[in-house]
XYZ file of C-alpha atoms in Angstrom:
308
model
C 177.448 72.898 107.686
C 173.687 72.707 107.988
C 171.918 76.007 108.435
C 169.084 75.952 110.954
C 166.406 78.544 110.300
C 165.598 80.207 113.615
C 161.855 80.287 114.210
C 159.824 81.897 116.966
C 157.531 79.877 119.206
C 155.052 81.088 121.808
C 154.330 78.770 124.738
C 151.276 79.594 126.812
C 150.585 78.017 130.174
C 152.033 76.808 133.426
C 155.303 77.623 135.156
C 156.238 75.869 138.394
C 159.243 75.274 140.557
C 159.953 71.528 140.469
C 161.717 69.912 143.419
C 162.696 66.462 142.186
C 163.988 63.542 144.241
C 165.390 60.215 143.080
C 164.537 57.327 145.418
C 164.784 53.560 145.346
C 161.057 53.299 146.122
C 158.014 55.457 146.746
C 157.410 56.130 150.459
C 154.664 54.282 152.286
C 152.310 55.924 154.751
C 154.253 57.597 157.579
C 157.575 56.457 156.110
C 160.583 58.751 155.863
C 163.114 57.961 153.144
C 166.457 59.457 152.134
C 166.723 60.507 148.501
C 169.511 59.156 146.318
C 169.719 62.409 144.382
C 167.846 65.667 143.912
C 167.518 68.534 141.494
C 165.503 71.744 141.296
C 164.284 73.249 138.035
C 161.631 75.451 136.501
C 158.821 73.231 135.299
C 155.343 73.073 133.863
C 154.265 71.731 130.453
C 154.555 75.002 128.511
C 157.812 75.921 130.247
C 159.582 72.620 129.623
C 158.335 72.592 126.033
C 159.642 76.122 125.471
C 163.073 75.201 126.853
C 163.184 72.126 124.590
C 162.205 74.215 121.562
C 164.935 76.691 122.465
C 167.463 73.853 122.657
C 166.890 73.170 118.970
C 168.211 76.596 118.079
C 164.964 78.549 117.952
C 163.643 81.420 120.052
C 161.008 80.482 122.587
C 158.723 82.973 124.306
C 156.968 81.877 127.488
C 153.617 83.472 128.302
C 152.907 82.520 131.888
C 152.246 83.740 135.414
C 155.400 83.812 137.538
C 155.053 86.776 139.906
C 157.362 88.555 142.302
C 157.783 86.101 145.189
C 161.347 85.037 146.183
C 160.614 81.622 144.638
C 159.715 83.436 141.424
C 163.236 84.798 141.287
C 164.639 81.249 141.263
C 162.435 80.413 138.302
C 163.320 83.591 136.432
C 167.034 82.987 136.930
C 166.845 79.612 135.176
C 164.621 80.872 132.379
C 167.113 83.658 131.762
C 169.937 81.130 131.758
C 168.013 79.187 129.090
C 167.749 82.421 127.027
C 163.962 82.249 126.931
C 161.956 85.379 126.358
C 159.445 85.626 129.191
C 156.207 87.599 129.304
C 154.931 87.474 132.874
C 151.145 87.785 133.060
C 151.349 89.072 136.651
C 154.871 90.406 137.323
C 153.910 92.002 140.665
C 151.912 89.061 142.043
C 153.223 88.588 145.613
C 152.062 85.015 146.245
C 154.402 82.050 145.666
C 154.169 80.414 142.241
C 153.021 76.788 142.015
C 155.571 74.349 143.385
C 155.689 70.666 142.446
C 157.177 67.963 144.654
C 158.234 64.930 142.650
C 159.656 61.527 143.525
C 161.214 59.434 140.769
C 161.508 55.689 141.304
C 165.057 54.666 140.386
C 164.021 51.109 139.532
C 161.196 51.876 137.113
C 161.682 55.539 136.149
C 158.077 56.215 137.141
C 157.276 59.401 139.007
C 154.812 60.577 141.628
C 153.869 64.255 141.526
C 151.942 66.554 143.823
C 151.294 70.107 142.662
C 148.665 72.800 142.878
C 149.235 73.700 139.204
C 147.651 77.022 138.204
C 144.494 76.693 140.301
C 145.366 79.713 142.453
C 147.258 81.666 139.809
C 144.856 82.296 136.954
C 145.706 85.440 135.005
C 143.161 87.755 133.432
C 143.352 88.461 129.721
C 142.185 92.080 129.807
C 145.711 93.527 129.890
C 147.259 91.132 127.383
C 148.935 92.872 124.461
C 148.438 90.914 121.266
C 151.661 92.395 119.957
C 153.261 89.374 121.593
C 152.114 87.437 118.504
C 154.240 89.580 116.211
C 156.647 87.359 114.217
C 155.497 84.182 116.022
C 155.651 81.073 113.810
C 154.008 78.495 116.064
C 152.067 78.408 119.347
C 151.691 75.749 122.021
C 148.924 75.935 124.629
C 148.879 73.611 127.654
C 145.498 74.748 129.026
C 146.667 75.999 132.420
C 146.020 79.689 131.628
C 142.718 79.239 129.858
C 141.395 82.821 129.711
C 144.632 84.093 128.179
C 144.858 81.053 125.904
C 141.403 81.706 124.461
C 142.351 85.243 123.440
C 145.666 84.057 121.998
C 143.998 81.243 120.070
C 141.435 83.530 118.453
C 144.019 86.072 117.390
C 146.454 83.392 116.205
C 143.720 81.905 114.024
C 143.112 85.340 112.504
C 146.857 85.642 111.808
C 147.097 82.072 110.456
C 149.594 80.956 113.111
C 149.384 77.179 113.720
C 148.311 76.175 117.237
C 149.266 72.994 119.063
C 147.579 71.895 122.257
C 149.342 69.851 124.885
C 146.384 67.759 125.968
C 147.836 66.245 129.115
C 144.364 66.196 130.649
C 141.031 67.806 129.876
C 140.564 71.278 131.338
C 137.339 73.299 131.193
C 137.688 75.925 128.482
C 139.469 73.689 125.988
C 136.190 73.490 124.093
C 136.576 77.198 123.222
C 140.137 76.751 121.968
C 139.881 73.525 119.987
C 138.095 75.059 116.948
C 141.264 77.093 116.329
C 143.712 74.206 116.868
C 145.651 72.631 114.023
C 147.487 69.933 115.990
C 146.056 68.194 119.058
C 148.768 66.087 120.694
C 147.177 64.482 123.724
C 147.984 61.928 126.370
C 145.938 58.833 127.117
C 144.553 60.747 130.129
C 142.888 63.393 127.952
C 139.129 62.836 128.187
C 136.745 65.537 126.945
C 133.187 65.440 128.327
C 131.363 62.172 127.602
C 134.532 60.552 126.207
C 135.516 57.253 127.783
C 138.191 55.823 125.508
C 140.562 56.763 122.702
C 137.947 56.236 119.996
C 135.649 58.727 121.713
C 138.479 61.253 121.967
C 139.336 60.986 118.267
C 135.669 61.340 117.357
C 135.253 64.393 119.594
C 138.315 66.186 118.266
C 137.409 65.424 114.645
C 133.893 66.725 115.243
C 135.162 70.090 116.527
C 137.367 70.415 113.455
C 140.906 69.538 114.588
C 142.638 68.299 111.382
C 145.619 66.511 112.976
C 145.231 64.419 116.144
C 147.600 62.195 118.104
C 147.321 60.323 121.400
C 150.489 59.237 123.164
C 150.483 56.466 125.764
C 153.911 56.046 127.319
C 155.784 53.104 125.862
C 152.739 52.048 123.812
C 152.326 53.098 120.149
C 151.256 56.653 119.318
C 147.855 56.617 117.656
C 147.111 59.360 115.156
C 144.574 60.622 112.661
C 145.509 62.934 109.804
C 144.327 63.520 106.244
C 141.599 60.923 106.715
C 144.121 58.276 107.810
C 144.089 56.515 111.160
C 147.314 54.713 112.063
C 149.966 54.285 114.758
C 153.697 54.776 115.348
C 155.814 52.384 117.381
C 157.767 53.889 120.285
C 161.411 53.042 120.971
C 161.998 50.454 123.685
C 164.291 51.920 126.342
C 165.311 51.471 129.967
C 163.671 54.525 131.494
C 165.579 56.352 134.219
C 163.053 59.161 134.699
C 159.803 59.745 132.817
C 159.204 63.157 134.393
C 158.602 65.808 131.749
C 158.798 63.358 128.853
C 155.517 64.631 127.452
C 156.676 68.237 127.741
C 159.893 67.413 125.880
C 157.818 65.590 123.265
C 155.691 68.692 122.679
C 158.660 71.046 122.523
C 160.418 68.786 120.033
C 157.200 68.423 118.021
C 156.999 72.215 117.737
C 160.500 72.149 116.248
C 159.910 69.352 113.758
C 156.451 70.361 112.554
C 157.932 73.567 111.144
C 159.710 71.542 108.448
C 158.267 68.008 108.543
C 154.976 66.217 108.061
C 152.704 65.507 111.012
C 153.598 61.823 111.114
C 157.354 62.391 110.797
C 157.196 65.065 113.489
C 155.460 62.669 115.883
C 158.047 59.972 115.237
C 161.009 62.285 115.674
C 159.566 63.936 118.788
C 159.049 60.476 120.245
C 162.737 59.723 119.803
C 163.692 62.940 121.570
C 161.375 62.070 124.473
C 163.008 58.629 124.640
C 166.390 60.329 125.003
C 164.998 62.507 127.810
C 163.695 59.477 129.701
C 167.217 58.079 130.000
C 168.459 60.840 132.336
C 167.403 62.000 135.799
C 165.556 65.311 135.948
C 164.282 67.534 133.164
C 167.558 69.111 132.021
C 170.336 66.522 132.209
C 169.272 64.892 128.949
C 170.269 68.058 127.125
C 173.806 67.764 128.472
C 173.942 64.170 127.279
C 172.850 64.850 123.716
C 176.363 64.115 122.462
C 175.862 60.485 123.446
C 173.048 60.308 120.912
C 174.904 62.077 118.101
C 172.788 65.191 118.164
C 174.637 67.889 120.114
C 176.373 68.965 116.923
C 173.262 68.558 114.789
C 174.051 71.835 113.028
C 177.376 70.437 111.829
C 176.788 66.778 111.201
C 174.096 64.558 109.809
C 175.115 61.161 111.142
C 171.422 60.476 111.735
C 168.272 62.012 110.309
C 166.611 61.883 113.706
C 166.824 65.607 114.303
C 166.263 66.880 110.764
């Protein structure tokens, strides 16, 4: 039997309630359509990444703003069911947490999302206890709670805890966090100021001192720069059922692999996990289907090296 060393990850950022519909097409203006399926789940980049990390046998801690609205209770119930540790930045906040409405196109697996994100739920960092970093092995920041993230990043750098950013898109304040970041794993939609293409993004991140950089682009190759090497990794060709949350799953899996693997191997393996996630509807069903990919018993069998 393989022994998995349990590590502790801190995930800082957004928590939402995701209401997800499966449809045979996206609605046109003034059109009403009947969904083929639906599911409701806690969402947000940091939240989905934390749940993925937890699925690999580690302990995830979510640092986010959830509040005390009835909708918040739905979110908390699922996070508790996932065995996540949760540190709520505003546990008595009475307003509803961000809610995302999502339509997934059954034919293509593409999704359309409308959400307010954390625009109206920014937490202050003045009451944050840095004891939350005790025994933490790795940190992921998605940029949605920037004031808190800046404090965490500075203290984590002092404690030599590696920081990963989920660069889904550029958010003001990232420039104060990036000097402390070890791994920048960004999407093709991540454009810092005065950056207009991938080359500009790599140059910007290298200039601010990020040593390991990757840019994902859906089904296209992952481009990366590390140890002075610029290269790319091919992505598995699949029939996507639902691409919602694929990037979040990628980041959560990357946090798992980077604890024991090289940067390049971690990117490749995380990409394979994200490919698995894209073949199921919603952001949780893929975990139930892991057996189909020979990984549910990864602690007992090594039929593939994908998850090691």
